[in-house]
Structure formats: structure tokens, C-alpha cells
């Protein structure tokens, strides 16, 4: 996982019911994700590159993951891929757009994060 971000988001979306929880003794109750009975499928698309000390996300890996998710019959696809392309002349969003379009054609709702590196 990229700094645990994917795990965190998966828990928000589909975390199971956990009774008797609180925050520092306050707000005691049951905590759960937005859709606690959801089944979550995870597809790895980014790999840590020691020499660059950064995660690299290739269009080929992203498209392969989208194809696998389509084949697996997912209903919703969340793409949280906030990163800089390896080379500035390479715009991986084209691959994401193509893959997302194919997913939509297969009846899948696609959500893409805008990222945290805005102007």
C-alpha cells in the first residue's frame, strides 16, 4: 500500500461493524464503513523504486488492473492514484481515461481522486 492510503480508504468504504468503540472515551458506539457488507477487491498498480525513492505507476499496470476488475465483475471502481508521472512528457491519465471508459461501458461506476497536489 502507498503509505497505507489504500487500506485507509478501503476501511472508510467497506469497514466491518466494530461494537463498543470510542474516541478517547467519547462517542461510544458502533463504528463501520459506508458499506460494511461490501466485498473489496484490491489491485496493485504502483511499485516502489529504490533508486528514485518514489512509487512508480505505469499505464500498463493500471490498465491491467482495470481489465482484471472488469473481468472480476466489480460494481464500483475507485482509482486513488495521486502521483507525478515518471517523465513529464508521459501523461498516464490517458491510460486511466481509456481504462475508465471501458469500465463504464461495462456498467461499472468509476471514481477517480483529484489528488493532493493541486495549484
Coordinates of C-alpha atoms in Angstrom, one line a residue:
X1 CA 0.0 0.0 0.0
X2 CA 1.1 3.5 -0.7
X3 CA 1.7 4.8 2.8
X4 CA -1.4 2.9 3.9
X5 CA -3.7 5.2 1.9
X6 CA -5.4 2.4 0.1
X7 CA -6.1 0.4 3.3
X8 CA -7.5 3.6 4.9
X9 CA -9.8 4.3 2.0
X10 CA -11.0 0.7 1.8
X11 CA -11.9 0.8 5.5
X12 CA -13.9 4.0 5.1
X13 CA -15.8 2.4 2.2
X14 CA -16.3 -1.1 3.5
X15 CA -15.2 -1.5 7.0
X16 CA -16.9 -4.1 9.1
X17 CA -19.1 -3.4 12.2
X18 CA -16.9 -2.9 15.3
X19 CA -19.1 -2.5 18.5
X20 CA -18.1 -0.7 21.7
X21 CA -15.7 1.7 20.2
X22 CA -15.0 5.3 21.2
X23 CA -12.5 8.1 20.7
X24 CA -10.7 8.7 24.0
X25 CA -13.8 7.5 25.9
X26 CA -16.2 9.8 23.9
X27 CA -18.9 8.9 21.4
X28 CA -19.1 5.3 22.5
X29 CA -20.9 3.1 20.0
X30 CA -20.5 1.0 16.9
X31 CA -18.2 2.1 14.1
X32 CA -18.5 0.9 10.5
X33 CA -17.6 1.8 6.9
X34 CA -20.1 3.3 4.5
X35 CA -21.0 -0.2 3.1
X36 CA -19.9 -2.7 5.8
X37 CA -21.1 -5.7 3.9
X38 CA -19.2 -4.8 0.7
X39 CA -16.6 -7.1 -0.7
X40 CA -13.4 -5.2 -1.6
X41 CA -11.1 -6.2 -4.4
X42 CA -7.6 -4.7 -4.5
X43 CA -5.4 -4.4 -7.5
X44 CA -1.8 -3.3 -7.1
X45 CA -0.6 -0.8 -9.7
X46 CA 2.2 1.2 -8.2
X47 CA 5.7 -0.2 -7.2
X48 CA 8.4 1.4 -5.1
X49 CA 11.6 2.2 -7.0
X50 CA 14.6 2.3 -4.6
X51 CA 16.8 4.3 -7.0
X52 CA 14.2 7.0 -7.3
X53 CA 12.9 6.7 -3.8
X54 CA 9.4 7.0 -5.2
X55 CA 6.4 4.9 -6.2
X56 CA 6.1 4.4 -10.0
X57 CA 2.7 3.7 -11.5
X58 CA 2.8 2.6 -15.1
X59 CA -0.1 2.9 -17.5
X60 CA 0.3 -0.9 -18.3
X61 CA -0.1 -1.8 -14.7
X62 CA -3.1 0.5 -14.3
X63 CA -4.8 -0.8 -17.4
X64 CA -4.1 -4.4 -16.4
X65 CA -5.7 -3.8 -13.0
X66 CA -8.8 -2.2 -14.6
X67 CA -9.1 -5.1 -17.1
X68 CA -8.9 -7.6 -14.2
X69 CA -11.5 -5.6 -12.2
X70 CA -13.9 -5.7 -15.2
X71 CA -13.3 -9.4 -15.6
X72 CA -13.9 -9.9 -11.9
X73 CA -17.3 -8.2 -12.2
X74 CA -16.8 -5.3 -9.7
X75 CA -19.6 -2.8 -9.4
X76 CA -17.6 0.3 -8.4
X77 CA -14.0 1.2 -9.1
X78 CA -12.1 3.8 -7.1
X79 CA -8.9 5.0 -8.5
X80 CA -6.8 6.9 -5.9
X81 CA -3.7 7.4 -8.0
X82 CA -2.3 10.8 -6.9
X83 CA 1.2 10.8 -8.2
X84 CA 3.5 12.5 -10.6
X85 CA 4.4 10.8 -13.9
X86 CA 7.9 9.4 -14.1
X87 CA 8.6 11.5 -17.2
X88 CA 6.9 14.9 -17.7
X89 CA 6.2 14.1 -21.3
X90 CA 4.3 11.0 -20.3
X91 CA 0.7 11.6 -19.2
X92 CA -0.6 8.4 -17.6
X93 CA -4.0 10.0 -17.2
X94 CA -4.7 9.0 -20.9
X95 CA -4.4 5.3 -19.9
X96 CA -6.6 5.8 -16.9
X97 CA -9.2 7.6 -19.0
X98 CA -9.2 4.8 -21.6
X99 CA -9.5 2.1 -18.9
X100 CA -12.2 4.0 -17.0
X101 CA -14.1 4.4 -20.3
X102 CA -14.1 0.7 -20.9
X103 CA -15.2 0.1 -17.3
X104 CA -18.1 2.4 -17.7
X105 CA -19.1 0.7 -20.9
X106 CA -19.2 -2.5 -18.8
X107 CA -21.7 -0.9 -16.3
X108 CA -19.1 0.0 -13.7
X109 CA -19.2 3.3 -11.8
X110 CA -15.7 4.8 -11.8
X111 CA -14.5 7.3 -9.3
X112 CA -11.1 9.0 -9.6
X113 CA -9.4 11.1 -6.8
X114 CA -8.3 14.5 -7.8
X115 CA -5.2 14.2 -5.7
X116 CA -3.5 16.5 -3.2
X117 CA -1.0 18.2 -5.5
X118 CA -3.2 21.0 -6.8
X119 CA -2.3 24.5 -7.6

